[in-house]
Tab-separated table of C-alpha atoms in Angstrom:
chain	number	residue	atom	x	y	z
A	1	MET	CA	43.351	-68.079	18.388
A	2	LYS	CA	45.142	-70.548	16.137
A	3	GLY	CA	48.108	-69.542	13.971
A	4	ALA	CA	46.161	-69.533	10.690
A	5	GLU	CA	43.314	-67.513	12.193
A	6	ARG	CA	45.805	-64.964	13.624
A	7	LEU	CA	47.375	-64.437	10.191
A	8	ILE	CA	43.981	-63.881	8.575
A	9	PHE	CA	43.000	-61.314	11.250
A	10	LEU	CA	46.293	-59.387	10.907
A	11	GLY	CA	45.888	-59.355	7.121
A	12	TRP	CA	42.442	-57.827	7.488
A	13	LEU	CA	43.830	-55.059	9.719
A	14	LEU	CA	46.655	-54.242	7.318
A	15	THR	CA	44.286	-53.754	4.400
A	16	GLY	CA	42.748	-50.906	6.367
A	17	THR	CA	39.259	-51.772	5.199
A	18	LEU	CA	36.621	-49.190	6.251
A	19	CYS	CA	33.037	-49.467	5.132
A	20	GLN	CA	32.085	-45.880	4.587
A	21	GLY	CA	29.596	-45.137	1.857
A	22	GLY	CA	30.073	-48.623	0.484
A	23	VAL	CA	33.729	-48.019	-0.457
A	24	GLU	CA	36.243	-50.666	0.575
A	25	GLY	CA	39.992	-50.469	0.554
A	26	THR	CA	40.135	-46.725	1.395
A	27	VAL	CA	41.106	-45.413	4.824
A	28	CYS	CA	39.051	-42.353	5.862
A	29	THR	CA	41.425	-40.437	8.120
A	30	ASN	CA	39.538	-37.138	8.341
A	31	PRO	CA	36.705	-35.208	6.710
A	32	PRO	CA	37.433	-31.862	5.015
A	33	ARG	CA	38.667	-29.050	7.239
A	34	ASN	CA	40.361	-25.659	6.843
A	35	THR	CA	38.200	-25.111	3.774
A	36	SER	CA	38.986	-21.758	2.145
A	37	VAL	CA	38.361	-19.714	-0.985
A	38	SER	CA	40.997	-17.837	-2.996
A	39	VAL	CA	40.163	-15.184	-5.590
A	40	ILE	CA	41.993	-14.188	-8.779
A	41	PRO	CA	42.470	-11.288	-9.241
A	42	SER	CA	42.923	-10.750	-5.526
A	43	GLY	CA	42.273	-6.990	-5.408
A	44	GLU	CA	39.336	-4.805	-6.335
A	45	VAL	CA	37.503	-5.487	-9.596
A	46	LEU	CA	35.214	-3.374	-11.739
A	47	GLU	CA	31.535	-4.307	-11.770
A	48	GLY	CA	30.807	-6.804	-14.544
A	49	SER	CA	34.341	-8.216	-14.515
A	50	SER	CA	35.011	-11.952	-14.239
A	51	VAL	CA	36.887	-13.536	-11.324
A	52	THR	CA	38.147	-17.068	-10.672
A	53	LEU	CA	37.324	-18.625	-7.287
A	54	THR	CA	39.205	-21.725	-6.074
A	55	CYS	CA	38.048	-23.946	-3.213
A	56	SER	CA	40.783	-25.619	-1.115
A	57	SER	CA	40.470	-28.040	1.795
A	58	ASP	CA	42.520	-30.448	3.948
A	59	ALA	CA	40.995	-33.942	3.812
A	60	ASN	CA	41.958	-37.607	3.666
A	61	PRO	CA	40.969	-38.906	1.253
A	62	PRO	CA	40.991	-35.613	-0.702
A	63	GLY	CA	37.719	-33.904	-1.367
A	64	ASN	CA	35.866	-35.375	-4.322
A	65	SER	CA	32.889	-33.025	-4.409
A	66	TYR	CA	32.733	-29.231	-4.355
A	67	ARG	CA	29.720	-26.907	-4.440
A	68	TRP	CA	29.577	-23.104	-4.644
A	69	TYR	CA	27.084	-20.697	-3.080
A	70	SER	CA	26.438	-16.960	-3.339
A	71	VAL	CA	24.713	-14.870	-0.676
A	72	ARG	CA	22.467	-11.965	-1.731
A	73	ALA	CA	20.477	-9.967	0.817
A	74	GLY	CA	20.516	-12.925	3.201
A	75	ASP	CA	19.367	-15.355	0.496
A	76	THR	CA	21.750	-18.244	-0.256
A	77	ARG	CA	21.815	-19.654	-3.793
A	78	SER	CA	23.754	-22.512	-5.373
A	79	THR	CA	25.935	-21.135	-8.176
A	80	GLY	CA	28.089	-24.022	-9.408
A	81	TYR	CA	30.115	-27.182	-8.857
A	82	GLY	CA	33.782	-28.147	-8.945
A	83	PRO	CA	36.910	-26.843	-7.209
A	84	VAL	CA	37.059	-23.781	-9.506
A	85	LEU	CA	34.262	-21.298	-10.263
A	86	ARG	CA	34.514	-18.518	-12.838
A	87	THR	CA	31.790	-15.872	-12.478
A	88	LYS	CA	30.986	-12.231	-13.116
A	89	ILE	CA	30.851	-9.845	-10.162
A	90	TRP	CA	28.062	-7.298	-9.624
A	91	ALA	CA	27.451	-4.769	-6.883
A	92	ASP	CA	24.751	-6.975	-5.329
A	93	ASN	CA	26.616	-10.263	-5.860
A	94	THR	CA	29.961	-10.186	-4.019
A	95	LEU	CA	29.668	-12.840	-1.282
A	96	PHE	CA	30.647	-16.481	-1.935
A	97	TYR	CA	31.542	-19.670	-0.083
A	98	CYS	CA	32.215	-23.286	-1.036
A	99	GLU	CA	31.403	-26.682	0.437
A	100	ALA	CA	34.005	-29.483	0.209
A	101	LYS	CA	33.060	-33.153	0.667
A	102	ASN	CA	34.723	-36.542	0.876
A	103	MET	CA	33.404	-39.885	2.064
A	104	CYS	CA	33.946	-38.869	5.685
A	105	GLY	CA	31.923	-35.673	5.691
A	106	ALA	CA	31.639	-32.081	4.506
A	107	HIS	CA	32.900	-28.653	5.501
A	108	ASN	CA	32.038	-25.083	4.421
A	109	SER	CA	34.486	-22.264	3.950
A	110	THR	CA	33.849	-18.888	5.518
A	111	ILE	CA	32.171	-16.297	3.297
A	112	THR	CA	34.568	-14.486	0.975
A	113	LYS	CA	33.719	-10.958	-0.151
A	114	VAL	CA	34.965	-9.707	-3.507
A	115	THR	CA	35.516	-5.935	-3.475
A	116	VAL	CA	33.850	-4.410	-6.522
A	117	TRP	CA	34.092	-0.852	-7.884
A	118	TYR	CA	30.960	0.666	-9.430
A	119	GLY	CA	29.457	4.007	-10.312
A	120	PRO	CA	26.630	5.718	-8.395
A	121	LYS	CA	23.413	3.728	-8.017
A	122	THR	CA	19.978	4.267	-6.449
A	123	MET	CA	20.250	8.059	-6.481
A	124	SER	CA	17.412	9.685	-4.531
A	125	VAL	CA	16.380	13.050	-3.096
A	126	SER	CA	14.549	13.741	0.171
A	127	VAL	CA	13.031	17.097	1.125
A	128	THR	CA	12.436	18.760	4.497
A	129	PRO	CA	9.729	19.698	5.318
A	130	SER	CA	8.094	16.798	3.498
A	131	GLY	CA	4.600	18.267	3.185
A	132	PRO	CA	3.200	21.206	1.217
A	133	VAL	CA	4.974	24.559	1.697
A	134	PHE	CA	3.915	28.121	0.962
A	135	ASP	CA	5.128	30.003	-2.079
A	136	GLY	CA	8.587	31.472	-1.343
A	137	ALA	CA	9.387	29.110	1.549
A	138	MET	CA	12.850	27.588	2.093
A	139	VAL	CA	13.345	23.815	1.889
A	140	ASN	CA	16.313	21.510	2.535
A	141	LEU	CA	17.123	18.896	-0.112
A	142	THR	CA	19.343	15.868	0.607
A	143	CYS	CA	20.893	13.643	-2.071
A	144	SER	CA	21.608	9.974	-1.310
A	145	SER	CA	23.495	7.426	-3.391
A	146	ASN	CA	25.204	4.059	-3.293
A	147	GLY	CA	28.597	3.834	-5.019
A	148	ASN	CA	32.036	2.290	-4.518
A	149	PRO	CA	34.173	4.236	-3.986
A	150	PRO	CA	31.584	6.534	-2.380
A	151	VAL	CA	30.158	9.309	-4.542
A	152	SER	CA	32.661	12.167	-4.505
A	153	SER	CA	30.582	14.974	-6.032
A	154	PHE	CA	26.935	15.996	-6.006
A	155	THR	CA	25.415	18.691	-8.229
A	156	TRP	CA	21.909	20.153	-7.861
A	157	TYR	CA	19.533	21.296	-10.598
A	158	SER	CA	16.105	22.902	-10.726
A	159	VAL	CA	13.742	22.213	-13.610
A	160	LYS	CA	11.270	24.667	-15.126
A	161	GLY	CA	9.520	23.347	-18.196
A	162	ASP	CA	12.249	21.713	-20.277
A	163	GLN	CA	15.007	23.941	-18.878
A	164	ALA	CA	17.416	22.673	-16.175
A	165	THR	CA	19.357	25.220	-14.102
A	166	ARG	CA	22.412	24.389	-11.978
A	167	LEU	CA	21.871	25.483	-8.362
A	168	GLY	CA	24.871	24.271	-6.352
A	169	VAL	CA	26.992	21.366	-5.144
A	170	GLY	CA	27.125	19.127	-2.061
A	171	THR	CA	24.954	16.421	-0.539
A	172	ARG	CA	22.578	19.058	0.880
A	173	LEU	CA	21.030	22.176	-0.604
A	174	GLU	CA	18.859	24.870	0.960
A	175	THR	CA	16.765	26.705	-1.596
A	176	SER	CA	13.526	28.631	-1.960
A	177	VAL	CA	10.585	27.212	-3.879
A	178	SER	CA	7.827	28.889	-5.821
A	179	ALA	CA	4.864	28.009	-7.986
A	180	GLU	CA	7.190	28.253	-11.001
A	181	VAL	CA	10.295	26.541	-9.558
A	182	HIS	CA	9.500	23.474	-7.450
A	183	GLN	CA	11.094	20.513	-9.260
A	184	PHE	CA	14.642	19.386	-8.473
A	185	TYR	CA	17.126	16.566	-9.027
A	186	CYS	CA	20.740	15.797	-8.110
A	187	GLU	CA	23.604	14.255	-10.050
A	188	GLY	CA	26.195	12.049	-8.316
A	189	ARG	CA	29.622	11.099	-9.669
A	190	ASN	CA	32.633	9.009	-8.662
A	191	ASP	CA	35.642	7.640	-10.570
A	192	HIS	CA	33.475	5.052	-12.329
A	193	GLY	CA	30.579	7.104	-13.641
A	194	GLY	CA	27.600	9.263	-12.806
A	195	GLN	CA	23.858	9.004	-12.319
A	196	ASN	CA	20.936	11.410	-11.892
A	197	SER	CA	18.225	10.999	-9.301
A	198	THR	CA	14.605	10.974	-10.346
A	199	LEU	CA	12.844	14.336	-10.327
A	200	ILE	CA	11.367	15.367	-6.980
A	201	GLU	CA	8.477	17.813	-6.915
A	202	VAL	CA	7.845	20.012	-3.888
A	203	VAL	CA	4.150	20.778	-3.406
A	204	VAL	CA	3.851	24.577	-3.286
A	205	GLN	CA	0.670	26.302	-2.163
A	206	TYR	CA	-0.247	29.843	-3.183
A	207	PRO	CA	-3.262	32.156	-3.356
A	208	PRO	CA	-5.195	32.735	-6.608
A	209	ARG	CA	-3.314	34.595	-9.317
A	210	ASN	CA	-3.656	35.487	-13.000
A	211	THR	CA	-7.415	35.724	-12.490
A	212	SER	CA	-9.329	36.589	-15.658
A	213	VAL	CA	-12.792	36.499	-17.235
A	214	SER	CA	-13.535	34.585	-20.412
A	215	VAL	CA	-16.620	35.028	-22.580
A	216	ASN	CA	-18.356	32.205	-24.413
A	217	SER	CA	-18.600	34.414	-27.479
A	218	SER	CA	-15.509	35.229	-29.511
A	219	GLY	CA	-16.974	38.283	-31.230
A	220	PRO	CA	-19.377	41.134	-30.472
A	221	VAL	CA	-22.462	40.278	-28.403
A	222	LEU	CA	-25.917	41.267	-29.608
A	223	LYS	CA	-27.639	43.772	-27.380
A	224	ASP	CA	-30.296	42.243	-25.099
A	225	SER	CA	-28.970	38.703	-25.759
A	226	SER	CA	-27.458	36.435	-23.099
A	227	VAL	CA	-23.787	35.598	-22.580
A	228	THR	CA	-21.934	33.336	-20.155
A	229	LEU	CA	-18.851	34.550	-18.289
A	230	THR	CA	-16.283	32.211	-16.698
A	231	CYS	CA	-13.863	33.157	-13.921
A	232	ILE	CA	-10.444	31.549	-14.487
A	233	SER	CA	-7.680	31.548	-11.862
A	234	ASP	CA	-4.503	29.657	-10.983
A	235	ALA	CA	-4.319	28.584	-7.320
A	236	ASN	CA	-3.113	25.792	-5.062
A	237	PRO	CA	-5.158	24.519	-3.389
A	238	PRO	CA	-7.754	25.225	-6.084
A	239	VAL	CA	-10.104	28.195	-5.785
A	240	SER	CA	-12.750	27.474	-3.151
A	241	SER	CA	-15.127	30.374	-3.839
A	242	TYR	CA	-15.985	32.894	-6.546
A	243	ASN	CA	-17.790	36.224	-6.429
A	244	TRP	CA	-19.099	38.122	-9.443
A	245	TYR	CA	-19.602	41.880	-9.498
A	246	SER	CA	-21.234	44.285	-11.901
A	247	VAL	CA	-20.176	47.910	-12.221
A	248	ASP	CA	-22.724	50.399	-13.572
A	249	GLU	CA	-22.248	53.840	-15.072
A	250	SER	CA	-22.009	55.443	-11.632
A	251	GLU	CA	-19.254	52.895	-10.742
A	252	THR	CA	-21.488	51.234	-8.182
A	253	ARG	CA	-20.420	47.633	-7.525
A	254	SER	CA	-23.023	44.934	-6.921
A	255	VAL	CA	-22.602	41.243	-6.122
A	256	ILE	CA	-24.389	39.279	-8.831
A	257	GLY	CA	-23.131	35.686	-8.515
A	258	VAL	CA	-21.107	33.184	-6.439
A	259	GLU	CA	-20.307	30.404	-8.940
A	260	GLN	CA	-17.402	30.059	-11.329
A	261	MET	CA	-19.729	30.783	-14.249
A	262	TYR	CA	-22.237	33.606	-14.505
A	263	THR	CA	-24.801	34.194	-17.258
A	264	VAL	CA	-25.779	37.760	-18.173
A	265	ALA	CA	-29.427	37.520	-19.305
A	266	ASN	CA	-29.893	40.890	-21.032
A	267	VAL	CA	-26.673	42.352	-22.274
A	268	ASN	CA	-26.354	46.116	-22.521
A	269	GLY	CA	-23.369	48.316	-23.111
A	270	ASN	CA	-23.573	50.190	-19.830
A	271	THR	CA	-22.397	47.462	-17.430
A	272	GLN	CA	-18.950	46.058	-16.700
A	273	TYR	CA	-18.100	42.796	-14.920
A	274	PHE	CA	-15.278	41.305	-12.852
A	275	CYS	CA	-14.784	38.322	-10.545
A	276	ILE	CA	-12.871	37.589	-7.340
A	277	ALA	CA	-11.334	34.125	-6.737
A	278	LYS	CA	-10.460	32.928	-3.220
A	279	ASN	CA	-8.744	30.016	-1.488
A	280	GLN	CA	-7.391	29.546	2.051
A	281	HIS	CA	-4.292	31.643	1.267
A	282	GLY	CA	-5.914	34.733	-0.209
A	283	SER	CA	-7.849	36.218	-3.118
A	284	ASP	CA	-7.300	37.840	-6.497
A	285	ASN	CA	-9.446	40.103	-8.685
A	286	SER	CA	-9.776	39.877	-12.416
A	287	THR	CA	-9.618	43.051	-14.488
A	288	THR	CA	-12.960	44.660	-15.352
A	289	LEU	CA	-14.577	43.354	-18.530
A	290	GLN	CA	-16.504	45.638	-20.866
A	291	LEU	CA	-18.574	43.573	-23.280
A	292	ASP	CA	-18.385	44.451	-26.972
A	293	ILE	CA	-22.030	45.113	-27.853
A	294	GLN	CA	-23.443	44.963	-31.342
A	295	CYS	CA	-26.679	46.839	-31.752
A	296	THR	CA	-29.533	45.430	-33.797
A	297	PHE	CA	-31.424	47.584	-36.299
């Protein structure tokens, strides 16, 4: 190589020319590495608060492109660009990482978790046994919740109509259920608030009760006319069979019908009526009905 050619070649080496991404005159020593995320404030934050995330990386030339990602339930989403990201923190949005790039390559930070405080969420109640129970049976109720710090107190309530009654405290409660009292909920609290679960209803089965006879006439019934009687009863499962009886002057009982409704064809004042309602758990009698007869002249 001649002297002039040698000088030209050495000059080319000293300029450190590297064709990388079409950029000349820049030496690419290394792609980003040791990429990390810092958080301000560095401690725990209250849900809904804003934090500042800063992406740092070792690279030569320095990183010229930054991208931020959040991870929710395994799903990664792009959330912003630049070395600094300011964002609000929620209970389901606490995981972040950044990607740093220069002309030599790219590198991701590890995932940074922001610790967030929040009140109870997703309150729920489970019951054991889970299926229908008989009137007066004992059940076990369990209250579950998500909170940070964890829920520190649980309070149980029963509901009857529009009246709530406090039953006890703790994550679990053993209590009896009845046809009247079978709806429950729990309240959870920590340092940052409280929340009630939805109402849970225990299915309670019981035999017929409060059985009665209604008449399709509100006043006196004309003698020798017809009238329809209806047997009404409260039961769970519903009444499966009905029996109607007549009682004459000698107190002799006779079966006269097997449907919920019975029509008396020729009303007289000497006969009384009652019904019996049955389901798989038992039966119940109505009181005896004496029709109010109005005689015709």
